[in-house]
XYZ file of C-alpha atoms in Angstrom:
80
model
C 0.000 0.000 0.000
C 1.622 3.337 -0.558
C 1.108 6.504 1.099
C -1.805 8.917 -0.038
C 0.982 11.590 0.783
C 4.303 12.329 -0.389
C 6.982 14.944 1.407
C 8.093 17.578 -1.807
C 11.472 16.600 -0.449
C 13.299 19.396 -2.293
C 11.202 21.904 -1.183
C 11.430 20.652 2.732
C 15.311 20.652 2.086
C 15.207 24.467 1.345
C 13.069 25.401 4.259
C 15.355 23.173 6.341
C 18.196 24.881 5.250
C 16.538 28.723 5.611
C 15.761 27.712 9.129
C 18.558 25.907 10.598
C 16.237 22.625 10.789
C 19.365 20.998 9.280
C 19.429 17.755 11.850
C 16.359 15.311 12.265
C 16.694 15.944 15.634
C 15.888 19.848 15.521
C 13.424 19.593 12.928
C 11.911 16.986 15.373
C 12.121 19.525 18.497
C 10.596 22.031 16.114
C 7.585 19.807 15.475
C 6.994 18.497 18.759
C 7.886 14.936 17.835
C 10.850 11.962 18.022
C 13.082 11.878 15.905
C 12.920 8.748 14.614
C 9.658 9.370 13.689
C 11.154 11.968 11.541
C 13.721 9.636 10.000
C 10.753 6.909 9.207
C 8.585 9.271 7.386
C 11.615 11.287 5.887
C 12.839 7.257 4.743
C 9.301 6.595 3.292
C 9.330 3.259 5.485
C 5.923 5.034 7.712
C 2.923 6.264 6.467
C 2.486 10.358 8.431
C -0.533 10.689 10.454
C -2.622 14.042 10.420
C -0.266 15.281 13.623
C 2.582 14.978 12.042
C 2.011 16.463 8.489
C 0.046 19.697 10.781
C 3.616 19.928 12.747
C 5.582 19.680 9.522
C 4.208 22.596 8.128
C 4.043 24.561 11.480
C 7.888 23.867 11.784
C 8.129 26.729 9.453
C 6.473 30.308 9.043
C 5.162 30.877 5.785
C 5.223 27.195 4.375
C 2.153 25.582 3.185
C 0.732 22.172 2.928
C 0.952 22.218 -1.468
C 4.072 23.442 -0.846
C 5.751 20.525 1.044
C 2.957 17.463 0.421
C 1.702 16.213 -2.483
C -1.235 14.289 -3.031
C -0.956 10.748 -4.599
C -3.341 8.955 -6.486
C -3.130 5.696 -7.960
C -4.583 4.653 -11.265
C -6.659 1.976 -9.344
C -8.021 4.979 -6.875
C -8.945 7.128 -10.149
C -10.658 4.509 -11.639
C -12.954 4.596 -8.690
């Protein structure tokens, strides 16, 4: 099953840089999470609940959600 979701992980990269969020571990103090939550999710090896994709975006001023998720759709869920 894949993820509904998908981090823009270019995108996070530059807002990570702009910010300092450089480590897992800040960018997981900055969210209010672990850190290897952020390193499973980052990896692609956990699917992000609601909390965590909220926090992502919170983590930095002026981001939004198209600008650091992106919606996927498989062919099988378009046939639908």
């Amino acid at each position: 099953m894949s993820a509904p979701l998908r981090i823009r992980h270019a995108k996070l990269a530059k807002y990570r840089e702009q910010t300092g969020l450089t480590t897992e571990q800040r960018l997981a103090d900055a969210m209010g999470v672990n850190q290897g939550t952020v390193n499973r999710i980052l990896r692609g090896s956990k699917i992000p609940s609601a909390r965590f994709i909220c926090a992502l975006v919170r983590a930095f001023d002026g981001a939004t959600f198209d600008e650091l998720w992106e919606i996927t759709i498989s062919t099988k869920q378009a046939a639908k």
